[in-house]
Short mmCIF file of C-alpha atoms and ligand atoms in Angstrom, two decimals:
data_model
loop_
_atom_site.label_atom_id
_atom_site.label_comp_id
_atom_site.label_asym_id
_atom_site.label_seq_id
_atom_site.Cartn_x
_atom_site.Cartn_y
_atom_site.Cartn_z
CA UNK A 14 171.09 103.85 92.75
CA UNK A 15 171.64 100.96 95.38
CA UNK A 16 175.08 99.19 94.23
CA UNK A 17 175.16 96.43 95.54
CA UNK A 18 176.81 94.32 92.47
CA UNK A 19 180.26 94.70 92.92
CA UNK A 20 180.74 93.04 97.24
CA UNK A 21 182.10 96.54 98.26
CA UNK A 22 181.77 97.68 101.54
CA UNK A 23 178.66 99.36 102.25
CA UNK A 24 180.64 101.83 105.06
CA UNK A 25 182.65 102.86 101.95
CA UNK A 26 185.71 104.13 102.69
CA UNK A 27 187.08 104.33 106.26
CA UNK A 28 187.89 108.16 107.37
CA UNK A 29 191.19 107.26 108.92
CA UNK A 30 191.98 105.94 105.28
CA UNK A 31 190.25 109.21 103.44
CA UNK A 32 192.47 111.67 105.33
CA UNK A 33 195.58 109.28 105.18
CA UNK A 34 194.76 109.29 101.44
CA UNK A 35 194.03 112.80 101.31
CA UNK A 36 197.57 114.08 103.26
CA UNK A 37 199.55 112.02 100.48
CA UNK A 38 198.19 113.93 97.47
CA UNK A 39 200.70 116.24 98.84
CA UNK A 40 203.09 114.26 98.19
CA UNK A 41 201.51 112.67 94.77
CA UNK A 42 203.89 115.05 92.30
CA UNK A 43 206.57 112.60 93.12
CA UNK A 44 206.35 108.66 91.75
CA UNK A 45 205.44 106.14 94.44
CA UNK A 46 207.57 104.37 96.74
CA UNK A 47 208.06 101.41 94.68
CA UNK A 48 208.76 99.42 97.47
CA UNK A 49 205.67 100.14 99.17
CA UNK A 50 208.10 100.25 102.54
CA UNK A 51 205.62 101.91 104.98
CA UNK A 52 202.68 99.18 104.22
CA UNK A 53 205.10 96.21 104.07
CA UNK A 54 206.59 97.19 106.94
CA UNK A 55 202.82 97.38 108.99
CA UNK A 56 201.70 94.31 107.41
CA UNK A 57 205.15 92.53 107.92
CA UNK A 58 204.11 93.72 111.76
CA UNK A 59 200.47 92.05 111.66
CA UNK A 60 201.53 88.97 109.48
CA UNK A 61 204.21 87.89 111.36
CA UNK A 62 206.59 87.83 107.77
CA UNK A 63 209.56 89.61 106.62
CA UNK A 64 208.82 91.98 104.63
CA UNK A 65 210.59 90.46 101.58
CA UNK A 66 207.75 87.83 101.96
CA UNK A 67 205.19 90.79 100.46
CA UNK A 68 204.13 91.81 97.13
CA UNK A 69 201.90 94.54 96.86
CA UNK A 70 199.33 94.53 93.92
CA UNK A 71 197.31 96.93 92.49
CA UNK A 72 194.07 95.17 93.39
CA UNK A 73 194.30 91.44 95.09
CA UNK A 74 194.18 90.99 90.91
CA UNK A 75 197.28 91.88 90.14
CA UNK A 76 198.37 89.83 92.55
CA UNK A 77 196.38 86.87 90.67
CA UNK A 78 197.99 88.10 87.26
CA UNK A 79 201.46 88.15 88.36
CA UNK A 80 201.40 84.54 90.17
CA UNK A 81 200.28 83.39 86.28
CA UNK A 82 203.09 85.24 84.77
CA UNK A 83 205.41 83.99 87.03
CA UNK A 84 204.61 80.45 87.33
CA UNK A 85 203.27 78.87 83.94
CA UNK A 86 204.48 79.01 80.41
CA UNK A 87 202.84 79.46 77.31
CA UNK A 88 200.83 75.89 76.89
CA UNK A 89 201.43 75.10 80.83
CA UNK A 90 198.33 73.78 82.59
CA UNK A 91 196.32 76.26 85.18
CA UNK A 92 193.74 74.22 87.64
CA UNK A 93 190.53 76.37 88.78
CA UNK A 94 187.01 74.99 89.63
CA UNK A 95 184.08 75.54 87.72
CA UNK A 96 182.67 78.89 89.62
CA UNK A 97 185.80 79.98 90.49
CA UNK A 98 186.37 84.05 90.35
CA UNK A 99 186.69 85.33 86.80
CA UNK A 100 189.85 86.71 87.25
CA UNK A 101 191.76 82.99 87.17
CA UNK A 102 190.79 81.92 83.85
CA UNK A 103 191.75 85.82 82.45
CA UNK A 104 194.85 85.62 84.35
CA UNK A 105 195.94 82.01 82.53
CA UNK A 106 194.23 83.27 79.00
CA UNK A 107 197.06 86.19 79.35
CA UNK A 108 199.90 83.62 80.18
CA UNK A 109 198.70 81.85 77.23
CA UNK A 110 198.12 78.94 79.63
CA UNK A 111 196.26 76.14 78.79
CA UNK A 112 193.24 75.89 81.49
CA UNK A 113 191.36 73.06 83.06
CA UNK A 114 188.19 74.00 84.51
CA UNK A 115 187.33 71.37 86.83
CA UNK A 116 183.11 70.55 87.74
CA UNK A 117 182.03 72.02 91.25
CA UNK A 118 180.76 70.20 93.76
CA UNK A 119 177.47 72.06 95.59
CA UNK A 120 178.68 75.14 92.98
CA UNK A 121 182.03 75.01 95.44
CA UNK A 122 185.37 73.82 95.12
CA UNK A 123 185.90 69.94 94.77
CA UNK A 124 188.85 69.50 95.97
CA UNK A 125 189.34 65.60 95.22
CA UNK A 126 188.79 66.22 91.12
CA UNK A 127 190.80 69.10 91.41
CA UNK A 128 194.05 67.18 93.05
CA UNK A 129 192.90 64.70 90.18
CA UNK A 130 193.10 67.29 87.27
CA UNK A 131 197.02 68.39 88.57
CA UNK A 132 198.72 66.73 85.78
CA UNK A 133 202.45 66.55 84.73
CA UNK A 134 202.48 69.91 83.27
CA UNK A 135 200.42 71.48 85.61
CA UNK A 136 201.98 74.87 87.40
CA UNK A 137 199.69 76.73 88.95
CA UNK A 138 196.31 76.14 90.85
CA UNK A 139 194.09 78.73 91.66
CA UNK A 140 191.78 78.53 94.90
CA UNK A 141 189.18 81.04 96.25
CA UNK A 142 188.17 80.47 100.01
CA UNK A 143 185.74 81.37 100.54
CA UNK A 144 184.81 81.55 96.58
CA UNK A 145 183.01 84.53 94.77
CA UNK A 146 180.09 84.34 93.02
CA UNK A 147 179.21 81.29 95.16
CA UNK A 148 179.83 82.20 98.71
CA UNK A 149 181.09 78.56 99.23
CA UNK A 150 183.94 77.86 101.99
CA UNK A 151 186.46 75.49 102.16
CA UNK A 152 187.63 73.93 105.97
CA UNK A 153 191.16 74.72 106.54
CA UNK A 154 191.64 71.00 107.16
CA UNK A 155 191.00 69.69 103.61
CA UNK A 156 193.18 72.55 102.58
CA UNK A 157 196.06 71.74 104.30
CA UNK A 158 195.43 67.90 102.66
CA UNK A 159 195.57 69.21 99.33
CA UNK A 160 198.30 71.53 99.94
CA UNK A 161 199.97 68.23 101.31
CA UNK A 162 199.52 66.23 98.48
CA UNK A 163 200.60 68.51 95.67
CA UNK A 164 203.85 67.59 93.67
CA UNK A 165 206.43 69.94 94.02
CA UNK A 166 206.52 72.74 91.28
CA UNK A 167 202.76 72.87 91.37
CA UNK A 168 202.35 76.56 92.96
CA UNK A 169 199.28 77.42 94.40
CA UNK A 170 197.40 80.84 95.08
CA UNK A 171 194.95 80.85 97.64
CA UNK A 172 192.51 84.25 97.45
CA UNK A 173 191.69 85.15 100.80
CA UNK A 174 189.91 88.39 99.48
CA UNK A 175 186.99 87.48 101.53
CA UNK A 176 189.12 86.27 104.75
CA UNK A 177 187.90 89.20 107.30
CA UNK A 178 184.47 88.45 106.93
CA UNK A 179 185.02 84.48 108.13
CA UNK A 180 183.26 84.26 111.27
CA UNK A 181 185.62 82.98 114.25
CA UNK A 182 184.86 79.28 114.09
CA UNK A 183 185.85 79.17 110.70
CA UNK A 184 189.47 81.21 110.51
CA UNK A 185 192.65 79.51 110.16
CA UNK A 186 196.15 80.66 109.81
CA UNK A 187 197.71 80.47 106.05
CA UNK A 188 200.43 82.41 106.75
CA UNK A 189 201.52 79.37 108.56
CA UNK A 190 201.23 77.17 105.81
CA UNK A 191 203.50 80.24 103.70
CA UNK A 192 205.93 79.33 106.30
CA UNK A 193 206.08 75.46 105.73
CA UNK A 194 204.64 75.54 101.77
CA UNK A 195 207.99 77.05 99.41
CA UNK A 196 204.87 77.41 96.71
CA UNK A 197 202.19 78.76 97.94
CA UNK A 198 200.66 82.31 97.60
CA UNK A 199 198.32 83.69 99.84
CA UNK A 200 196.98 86.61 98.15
CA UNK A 201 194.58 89.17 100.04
CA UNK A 202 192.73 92.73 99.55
CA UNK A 203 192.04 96.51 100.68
CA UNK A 204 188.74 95.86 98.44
CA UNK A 205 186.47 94.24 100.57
CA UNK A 206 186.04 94.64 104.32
CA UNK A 207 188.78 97.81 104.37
CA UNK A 208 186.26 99.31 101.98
CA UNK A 209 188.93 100.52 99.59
CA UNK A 210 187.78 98.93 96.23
CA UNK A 211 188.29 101.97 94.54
CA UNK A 212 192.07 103.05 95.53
CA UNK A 213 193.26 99.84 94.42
CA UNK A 214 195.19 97.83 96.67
CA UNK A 215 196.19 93.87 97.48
CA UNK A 216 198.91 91.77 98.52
CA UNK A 217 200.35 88.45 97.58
CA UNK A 218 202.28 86.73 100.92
CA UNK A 219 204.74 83.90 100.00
CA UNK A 220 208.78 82.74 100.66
CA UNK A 221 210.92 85.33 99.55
CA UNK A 222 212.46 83.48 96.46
CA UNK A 223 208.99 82.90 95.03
CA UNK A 224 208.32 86.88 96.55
CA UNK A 225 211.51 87.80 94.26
CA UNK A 226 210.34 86.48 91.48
CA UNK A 227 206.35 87.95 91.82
CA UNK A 228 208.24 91.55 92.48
CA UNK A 229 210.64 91.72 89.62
CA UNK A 230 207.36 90.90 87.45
CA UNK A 231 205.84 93.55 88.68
CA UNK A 232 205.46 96.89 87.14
CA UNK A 233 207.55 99.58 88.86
CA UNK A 234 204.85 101.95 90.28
CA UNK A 235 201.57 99.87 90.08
CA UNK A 236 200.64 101.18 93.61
CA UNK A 237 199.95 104.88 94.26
CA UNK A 238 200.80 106.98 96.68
CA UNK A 239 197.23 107.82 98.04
CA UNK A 240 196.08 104.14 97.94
CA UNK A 241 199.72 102.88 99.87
CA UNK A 242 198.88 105.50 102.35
CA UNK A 243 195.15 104.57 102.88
CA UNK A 244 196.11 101.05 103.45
CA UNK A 245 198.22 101.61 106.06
CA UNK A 246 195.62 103.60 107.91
CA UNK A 247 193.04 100.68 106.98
CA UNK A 248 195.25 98.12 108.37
CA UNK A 249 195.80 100.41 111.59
CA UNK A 250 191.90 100.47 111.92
CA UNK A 251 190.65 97.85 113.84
CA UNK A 252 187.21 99.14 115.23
CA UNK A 253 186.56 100.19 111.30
CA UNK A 254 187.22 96.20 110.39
CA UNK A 255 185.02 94.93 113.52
CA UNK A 256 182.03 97.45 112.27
CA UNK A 257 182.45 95.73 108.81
CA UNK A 258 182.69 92.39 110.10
CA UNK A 259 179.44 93.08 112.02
CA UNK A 260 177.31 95.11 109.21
CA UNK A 261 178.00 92.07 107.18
CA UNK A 262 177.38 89.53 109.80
CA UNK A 263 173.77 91.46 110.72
CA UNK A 264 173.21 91.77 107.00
CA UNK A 265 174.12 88.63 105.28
CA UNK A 266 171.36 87.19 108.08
CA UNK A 267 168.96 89.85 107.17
CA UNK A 268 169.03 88.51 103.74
CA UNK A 269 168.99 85.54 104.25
CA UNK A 270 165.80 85.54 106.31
CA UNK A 271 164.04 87.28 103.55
CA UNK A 272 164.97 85.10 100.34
CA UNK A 273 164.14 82.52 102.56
CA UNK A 274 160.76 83.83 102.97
CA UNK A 275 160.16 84.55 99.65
CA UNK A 276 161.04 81.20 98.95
CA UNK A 277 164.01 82.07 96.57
CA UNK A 278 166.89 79.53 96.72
CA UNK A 279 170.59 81.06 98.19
CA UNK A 280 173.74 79.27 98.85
CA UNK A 281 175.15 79.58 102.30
CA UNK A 282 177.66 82.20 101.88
CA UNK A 283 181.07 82.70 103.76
CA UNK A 284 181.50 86.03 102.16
CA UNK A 285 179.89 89.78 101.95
CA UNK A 286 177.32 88.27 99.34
CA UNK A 287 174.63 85.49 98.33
CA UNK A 288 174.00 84.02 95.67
CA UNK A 289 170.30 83.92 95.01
CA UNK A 290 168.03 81.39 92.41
CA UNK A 291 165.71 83.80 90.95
CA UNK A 292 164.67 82.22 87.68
CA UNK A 293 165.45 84.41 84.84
CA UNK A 294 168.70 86.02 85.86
CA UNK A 295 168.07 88.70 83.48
CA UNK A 296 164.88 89.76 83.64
CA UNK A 297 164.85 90.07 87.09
CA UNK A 298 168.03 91.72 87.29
CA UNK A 299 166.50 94.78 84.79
CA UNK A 300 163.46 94.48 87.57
CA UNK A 301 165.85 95.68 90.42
CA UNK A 302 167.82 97.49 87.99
CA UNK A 303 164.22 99.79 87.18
CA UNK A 304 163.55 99.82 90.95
CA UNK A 305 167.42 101.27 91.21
CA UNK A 306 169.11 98.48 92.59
CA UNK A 307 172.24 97.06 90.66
CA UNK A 308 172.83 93.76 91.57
CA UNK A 309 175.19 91.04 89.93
CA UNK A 310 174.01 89.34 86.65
CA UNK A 311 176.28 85.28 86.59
CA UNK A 312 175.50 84.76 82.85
CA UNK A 313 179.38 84.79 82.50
CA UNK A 314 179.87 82.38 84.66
CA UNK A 315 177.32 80.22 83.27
CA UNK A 316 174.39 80.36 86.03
CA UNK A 317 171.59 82.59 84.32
CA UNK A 318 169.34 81.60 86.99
CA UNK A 319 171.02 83.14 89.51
CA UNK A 320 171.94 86.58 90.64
CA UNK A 321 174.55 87.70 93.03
CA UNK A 322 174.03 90.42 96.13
CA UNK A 323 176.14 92.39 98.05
CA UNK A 324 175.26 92.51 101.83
CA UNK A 325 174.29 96.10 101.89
CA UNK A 326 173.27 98.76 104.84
CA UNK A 327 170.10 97.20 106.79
CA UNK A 328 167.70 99.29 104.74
CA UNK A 329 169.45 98.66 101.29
CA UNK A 330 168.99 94.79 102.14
CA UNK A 331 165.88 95.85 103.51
CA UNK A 332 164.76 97.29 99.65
CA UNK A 333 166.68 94.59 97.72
CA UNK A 334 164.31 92.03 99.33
CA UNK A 335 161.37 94.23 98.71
CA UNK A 336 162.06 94.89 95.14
CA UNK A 337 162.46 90.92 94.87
CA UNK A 338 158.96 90.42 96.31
CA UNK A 339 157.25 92.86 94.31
CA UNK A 340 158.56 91.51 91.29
CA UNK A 341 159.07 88.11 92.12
CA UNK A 342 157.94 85.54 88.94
CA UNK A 343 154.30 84.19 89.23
CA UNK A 344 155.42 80.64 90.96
C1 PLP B 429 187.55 86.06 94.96
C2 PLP B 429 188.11 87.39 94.60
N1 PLP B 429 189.43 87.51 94.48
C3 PLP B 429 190.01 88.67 94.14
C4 PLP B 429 189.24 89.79 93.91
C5 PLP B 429 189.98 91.01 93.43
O1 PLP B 429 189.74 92.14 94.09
P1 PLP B 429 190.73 93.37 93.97
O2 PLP B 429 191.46 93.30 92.69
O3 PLP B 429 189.84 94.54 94.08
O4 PLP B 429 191.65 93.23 95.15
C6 PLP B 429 187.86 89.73 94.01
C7 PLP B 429 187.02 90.91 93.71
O5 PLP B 429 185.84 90.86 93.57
C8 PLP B 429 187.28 88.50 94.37
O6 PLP B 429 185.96 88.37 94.47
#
């Protein structure tokens, strides 16, 4: 089977992270470092932050969990756009928060109705840049307005699980705006471009009294030994990150090209996937699915039409594009 639902890495895991991984079963009879010292210490190195700035999650999730926890009260408002990752609305549903899902502009983030939906009771506003399903990117310039223009005690958690695969032109620094904004959280992931989806591993980066207060929510040993270990090495591997960067890069083209040849609809995409208008979502999913390629089914987050794609290797793209023109509805 060709996965290519779920935006892992199509390198998989990196082999500086597998034997890092593999030398700390050794040591896996004995609990965890809870503090996760060796990784906070390395990313303290690459972020620039103190290390009491960190909070290490299992998954970029819990990360996303924990800031709802932490933040909002039972009956508090949460702020997320329409198309915005699944996780948020989960994450306020298990604060018992109350949710306001605001409409998306071009399926991304409208930033305007979403400053406009931040009422008095609001806590906590969850952005995705870019966003997953839709690919869609935000400019680090409106950003930094809305960031700007929120009240104080409105905290804000912008997932960055996609960051790495921003091309150049379209980077900017967040961590900065940890430095200057006492509530935001920048939360990333091993998932995604460190190919380490499966060991389960994220970070939240904020000021240390908001850090304090993610931390102490956190269960004691909710990273393991192996997966604190293989980050490290992931972080440490930069030509593994530039080959991901550039499989994805090649790819996400590749892709492109071809549902734009078969004349299927996709929204530009700032991350390791598209987001593709096939007609019946479900019926051609079970297509692919019968030519053994699992791709990403939206009916949950209400577009049945469309169908979400990992950039794969060239030749998985190659036969995801194939499979779509063999069994592409009469038009
Ligand atoms: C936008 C976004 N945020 C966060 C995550 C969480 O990833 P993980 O918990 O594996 O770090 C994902 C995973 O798909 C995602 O797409």
């Amino acid at each position: 089977m060709i996965l290519l639902a779920s935006n892992e890495n199509p390198l998989g895991m990196p082999e500086s992270a597998r034997r890092a991984a593999a030398a700390a079963l050794q040591g896996a009879g004995h609990y965890p470092d809870s503090n996760g010292t060796a990784l906070k210490h390395a990313l303290s190195a690459r972020l620039d932050v103190p290390m009491d700035w960190l909070t290490l999650g299992c998954g970029s999730s819990e990360i996303l969990e924990l800031a709802a926890q932490v933040c909002v009260q039972p009956g508090e408002g949460v702020v997320y756009s329409r198309y915005g990752f699944v996780v948020y609305g989960q994450a306020a549903a298990h604060a018992h928060a109350r949710s306001t899902v605001v409409p998306a502009r071009d399926f991304g983030h409208d930033l305007a109705a979403m400053r406009a939906a931040v009422g008095e009771d609001t806590r906590l506003v969850f952005i995705a840049n870019p966003n997953n399903p839709t690919g869609t990117f935000l400019e680090a310039a409106a950003l930094l307005d809305f960031l700007e223009s929120l009240p104080a005690g409105v905290t804000v958690l912008l997932d960055e699980a996609y960051t790495e695969y921003l091309a150049p032109a379209q980077r900017y620094d967040s961590i900065a705006w940890v430095r200057r904004f006492p509530h935001l959280i920048v939360a990333r992931t091993f998932s995604k471009a460190y190919g380490l989806a499966g060991m389960r591993i994220g970070y939240g980066v904020a000021q240390p009294a908001l850090a304090a207060r993610l931390n102490a929510r956190r269960p004691r040993f909710n990273v393991s030994t192996p997966a604190q270990a293989a980050a490290v090495a992931a972080l440490g591997d930069d030509a593994f990150l530039a080959r991901s960067y550039q499989l994805n890069h090649v790819g996400r083209a590749q892709l492109e090209n071809g549902l734009h040849e078969l004349r299927l609809a996709s929204i530009p995409s700032a991350g390791n996937f598209l987001m593709v208008q096939v007609g019946e979502g479900r019926t051609v999913h079970a297509r692919l699915l019968a030519a053994g390629i699992e791709v990403a089914l939206l009916d949950n987050y209400g577009l049945p039409q469309w169908l979400r794609i990992t950039v794969g290797l060239p030749e998985q793209n190659a036969a995801v594009l194939a499979a779509l023109r063999d069994h592409a509805p009469a038009r």
